[in-house]
Amino acid sequence: MAQQMGFAADKADLIARMLEKKLGVGGKTLRAKLKRTRRLLPWDVRASIERLADAEELSAHPKLASRMDPGAIEKDFSAVSRYLAKVDPAERRRRRLLNLAALVAFDLLVMFVIVVAVLVWRGYL
């Protein structure tokens, strides 16, 4: 049973470090990091992390630790780690910068069209 207690805490700690490394999410505990990942993760991965956070909390209580299912913990851990292994932090930054550049370009285009429309309406063009 002591092995189960450490097993869940170790898996949760590994996922917490992966979240910090891959997504740049801060927080002291896995549950705190999970709260900061609102739209960064798919719902099924978020649910797996939620179950791992629950298992981490249960592992702190010796009597409640016997309720944990090591197979389910391992399944959730492998699902989350598989997803996070695919995440490329550099690609996420690049995509975010491209989205920002596209947004600025669109805003400039809209402003240009508005200025031209006002100039035409006023009779300057």
PDB file of C-alpha atoms in Angstrom:
ATOM      1  CA  MET A   1       0.000   0.000   0.000  1.00  0.00           C
ATOM      2  CA  ALA A   2       2.872   2.397   0.687  1.00  0.00           C
ATOM      3  CA  GLN A   3       4.026   1.658  -2.821  1.00  0.00           C
ATOM      4  CA  GLN A   4       0.604   2.722  -4.161  1.00  0.00           C
ATOM      5  CA  MET A   5       0.782   5.966  -2.210  1.00  0.00           C
ATOM      6  CA  GLY A   6       4.107   6.877  -3.791  1.00  0.00           C
ATOM      7  CA  PHE A   7       3.009   5.573  -7.179  1.00  0.00           C
ATOM      8  CA  ALA A   8       0.134   8.066  -7.539  1.00  0.00           C
ATOM      9  CA  ALA A   9       2.153  10.987  -6.194  1.00  0.00           C
ATOM     10  CA  ASP A  10       5.064  10.208  -8.533  1.00  0.00           C
ATOM     11  CA  LYS A  11       2.798   9.998 -11.577  1.00  0.00           C
ATOM     12  CA  ALA A  12       1.061  13.258 -10.632  1.00  0.00           C
ATOM     13  CA  ASP A  13       4.422  14.956 -10.116  1.00  0.00           C
ATOM     14  CA  LEU A  14       5.650  13.820 -13.534  1.00  0.00           C
ATOM     15  CA  ILE A  15       2.514  15.158 -15.209  1.00  0.00           C
ATOM     16  CA  ALA A  16       2.829  18.442 -13.307  1.00  0.00           C
ATOM     17  CA  ARG A  17       6.402  18.860 -14.553  1.00  0.00           C
ATOM     18  CA  MET A  18       5.365  18.000 -18.120  1.00  0.00           C
ATOM     19  CA  LEU A  19       2.553  20.583 -17.989  1.00  0.00           C
ATOM     20  CA  GLU A  20       5.028  23.195 -16.823  1.00  0.00           C
ATOM     21  CA  LYS A  21       7.610  22.292 -19.463  1.00  0.00           C
ATOM     22  CA  LYS A  22       5.318  21.810 -22.470  1.00  0.00           C
ATOM     23  CA  LEU A  23       2.563  24.358 -21.799  1.00  0.00           C
ATOM     24  CA  GLY A  24       4.312  26.816 -19.487  1.00  0.00           C
ATOM     25  CA  VAL A  25       1.628  26.398 -16.835  1.00  0.00           C
ATOM     26  CA  GLY A  26       2.586  27.454 -13.325  1.00  0.00           C
ATOM     27  CA  GLY A  27       1.242  26.413  -9.958  1.00  0.00           C
ATOM     28  CA  LYS A  28       2.346  24.523  -6.883  1.00  0.00           C
ATOM     29  CA  THR A  29       0.189  21.429  -7.242  1.00  0.00           C
ATOM     30  CA  LEU A  30      -1.199  19.448 -10.143  1.00  0.00           C
ATOM     31  CA  ARG A  31      -4.698  20.721  -9.375  1.00  0.00           C
ATOM     32  CA  ALA A  32      -3.478  24.351  -9.445  1.00  0.00           C
ATOM     33  CA  LYS A  33      -1.801  23.740 -12.797  1.00  0.00           C
ATOM     34  CA  LEU A  34      -4.954  22.082 -14.100  1.00  0.00           C
ATOM     35  CA  LYS A  35      -6.991  25.204 -13.294  1.00  0.00           C
ATOM     36  CA  ARG A  36      -4.652  27.269 -15.464  1.00  0.00           C
ATOM     37  CA  THR A  37      -4.986  25.002 -18.520  1.00  0.00           C
ATOM     38  CA  ARG A  38      -8.588  25.922 -19.311  1.00  0.00           C
ATOM     39  CA  ARG A  39      -8.594  25.810 -23.128  1.00  0.00           C
ATOM     40  CA  LEU A  40      -5.108  24.426 -23.662  1.00  0.00           C
ATOM     41  CA  LEU A  41      -6.118  20.777 -23.278  1.00  0.00           C
ATOM     42  CA  PRO A  42      -8.872  18.593 -24.745  1.00  0.00           C
ATOM     43  CA  TRP A  43     -11.628  17.560 -22.351  1.00  0.00           C
ATOM     44  CA  ASP A  44     -10.548  13.916 -22.106  1.00  0.00           C
ATOM     45  CA  VAL A  45      -6.969  14.862 -21.188  1.00  0.00           C
ATOM     46  CA  ARG A  46      -8.290  17.353 -18.616  1.00  0.00           C
ATOM     47  CA  ALA A  47     -10.471  14.598 -17.125  1.00  0.00           C
ATOM     48  CA  SER A  48      -7.467  12.268 -16.874  1.00  0.00           C
ATOM     49  CA  ILE A  49      -5.429  14.961 -15.139  1.00  0.00           C
ATOM     50  CA  GLU A  50      -8.345  15.592 -12.778  1.00  0.00           C
ATOM     51  CA  ARG A  51      -8.392  11.892 -11.831  1.00  0.00           C
ATOM     52  CA  LEU A  52      -4.613  11.951 -11.299  1.00  0.00           C
ATOM     53  CA  ALA A  53      -4.962  14.999  -9.040  1.00  0.00           C
ATOM     54  CA  ASP A  54      -7.671  13.174  -7.072  1.00  0.00           C
ATOM     55  CA  ALA A  55      -5.403  10.143  -6.743  1.00  0.00           C
ATOM     56  CA  GLU A  56      -2.558  12.367  -5.550  1.00  0.00           C
ATOM     57  CA  GLU A  57      -4.791  13.799  -2.827  1.00  0.00           C
ATOM     58  CA  LEU A  58      -6.031  10.325  -1.847  1.00  0.00           C
ATOM     59  CA  SER A  59      -2.484   9.027  -1.609  1.00  0.00           C
ATOM     60  CA  ALA A  60      -1.809  11.458   1.246  1.00  0.00           C
ATOM     61  CA  HIS A  61      -4.332   9.567   3.407  1.00  0.00           C
ATOM     62  CA  PRO A  62      -3.272   5.975   4.169  1.00  0.00           C
ATOM     63  CA  LYS A  63      -6.802   4.640   4.672  1.00  0.00           C
ATOM     64  CA  LEU A  64      -8.138   6.282   1.534  1.00  0.00           C
ATOM     65  CA  ALA A  65      -5.145   5.213  -0.544  1.00  0.00           C
ATOM     66  CA  SER A  66      -6.482   1.669  -0.642  1.00  0.00           C
ATOM     67  CA  ARG A  67      -9.397   2.948  -2.775  1.00  0.00           C
ATOM     68  CA  MET A  68      -7.067   3.844  -5.638  1.00  0.00           C
ATOM     69  CA  ASP A  69      -6.894   1.675  -8.726  1.00  0.00           C
ATOM     70  CA  PRO A  70      -3.283   1.469  -9.972  1.00  0.00           C
ATOM     71  CA  GLY A  71      -4.454   0.330 -13.396  1.00  0.00           C
ATOM     72  CA  ALA A  72      -6.661   3.395 -13.824  1.00  0.00           C
ATOM     73  CA  ILE A  73      -3.877   5.669 -12.627  1.00  0.00           C
ATOM     74  CA  GLU A  74      -1.462   4.139 -15.122  1.00  0.00           C
ATOM     75  CA  LYS A  75      -4.043   4.430 -17.913  1.00  0.00           C
ATOM     76  CA  ASP A  76      -4.666   8.119 -17.163  1.00  0.00           C
ATOM     77  CA  PHE A  77      -0.948   8.783 -16.851  1.00  0.00           C
ATOM     78  CA  SER A  78      -0.175   7.165 -20.200  1.00  0.00           C
ATOM     79  CA  ALA A  79      -3.019   9.040 -21.949  1.00  0.00           C
ATOM     80  CA  VAL A  80      -1.852  12.411 -20.619  1.00  0.00           C
ATOM     81  CA  SER A  81       1.835  11.747 -21.249  1.00  0.00           C
ATOM     82  CA  ARG A  82       1.065  10.598 -24.818  1.00  0.00           C
ATOM     83  CA  TYR A  83      -0.796  13.832 -25.495  1.00  0.00           C
ATOM     84  CA  LEU A  84       1.841  16.051 -23.884  1.00  0.00           C
ATOM     85  CA  ALA A  85       4.633  14.276 -25.768  1.00  0.00           C
ATOM     86  CA  LYS A  86       3.055  15.506 -29.020  1.00  0.00           C
ATOM     87  CA  VAL A  87       2.961  19.137 -27.854  1.00  0.00           C
ATOM     88  CA  ASP A  88       5.809  21.243 -29.251  1.00  0.00           C
ATOM     89  CA  PRO A  89       6.323  24.449 -27.220  1.00  0.00           C
ATOM     90  CA  ALA A  90       8.191  26.166 -30.069  1.00  0.00           C
ATOM     91  CA  GLU A  91       5.369  25.395 -32.510  1.00  0.00           C
ATOM     92  CA  ARG A  92       2.810  26.759 -30.022  1.00  0.00           C
ATOM     93  CA  ARG A  93       4.775  30.021 -29.722  1.00  0.00           C
ATOM     94  CA  ARG A  94       5.144  30.274 -33.489  1.00  0.00           C
ATOM     95  CA  ARG A  95       1.432  29.672 -34.038  1.00  0.00           C
ATOM     96  CA  ARG A  96       0.522  32.243 -31.379  1.00  0.00           C
ATOM     97  CA  LEU A  97       2.788  34.857 -33.008  1.00  0.00           C
ATOM     98  CA  LEU A  98       1.350  34.132 -36.459  1.00  0.00           C
ATOM     99  CA  ASN A  99      -2.182  34.481 -35.106  1.00  0.00           C
ATOM    100  CA  LEU A 100      -1.255  37.808 -33.530  1.00  0.00           C
ATOM    101  CA  ALA A 101       0.322  39.027 -36.794  1.00  0.00           C
ATOM    102  CA  ALA A 102      -2.778  37.977 -38.747  1.00  0.00           C
ATOM    103  CA  LEU A 103      -5.018  39.798 -36.276  1.00  0.00           C
ATOM    104  CA  VAL A 104      -2.961  43.000 -36.541  1.00  0.00           C
ATOM    105  CA  ALA A 105      -2.933  42.769 -40.352  1.00  0.00           C
ATOM    106  CA  PHE A 106      -6.710  42.304 -40.435  1.00  0.00           C
ATOM    107  CA  ASP A 107      -7.234  45.270 -38.100  1.00  0.00           C
ATOM    108  CA  LEU A 108      -5.006  47.450 -40.279  1.00  0.00           C
ATOM    109  CA  LEU A 109      -6.920  46.384 -43.386  1.00  0.00           C
ATOM    110  CA  VAL A 110     -10.252  47.233 -41.756  1.00  0.00           C
ATOM    111  CA  MET A 111      -8.925  50.637 -40.648  1.00  0.00           C
ATOM    112  CA  PHE A 112      -7.645  51.335 -44.186  1.00  0.00           C
ATOM    113  CA  VAL A 113     -11.036  50.466 -45.670  1.00  0.00           C
ATOM    114  CA  ILE A 114     -12.800  52.704 -43.134  1.00  0.00           C
ATOM    115  CA  VAL A 115     -10.455  55.630 -43.867  1.00  0.00           C
ATOM    116  CA  VAL A 116     -10.944  55.224 -47.628  1.00  0.00           C
ATOM    117  CA  ALA A 117     -14.737  54.986 -47.164  1.00  0.00           C
ATOM    118  CA  VAL A 118     -14.781  58.180 -45.089  1.00  0.00           C
ATOM    119  CA  LEU A 119     -12.621  60.002 -47.647  1.00  0.00           C
ATOM    120  CA  VAL A 120     -14.930  58.916 -50.470  1.00  0.00           C
ATOM    121  CA  TRP A 121     -18.016  59.866 -48.449  1.00  0.00           C
ATOM    122  CA  ARG A 122     -16.568  63.334 -47.697  1.00  0.00           C
ATOM    123  CA  GLY A 123     -15.666  63.838 -51.341  1.00  0.00           C
ATOM    124  CA  TYR A 124     -11.880  63.864 -51.018  1.00  0.00           C
ATOM    125  CA  LEU A 125     -11.474  60.823 -53.270  1.00  0.00           C
TER     126      LEU A 125
END
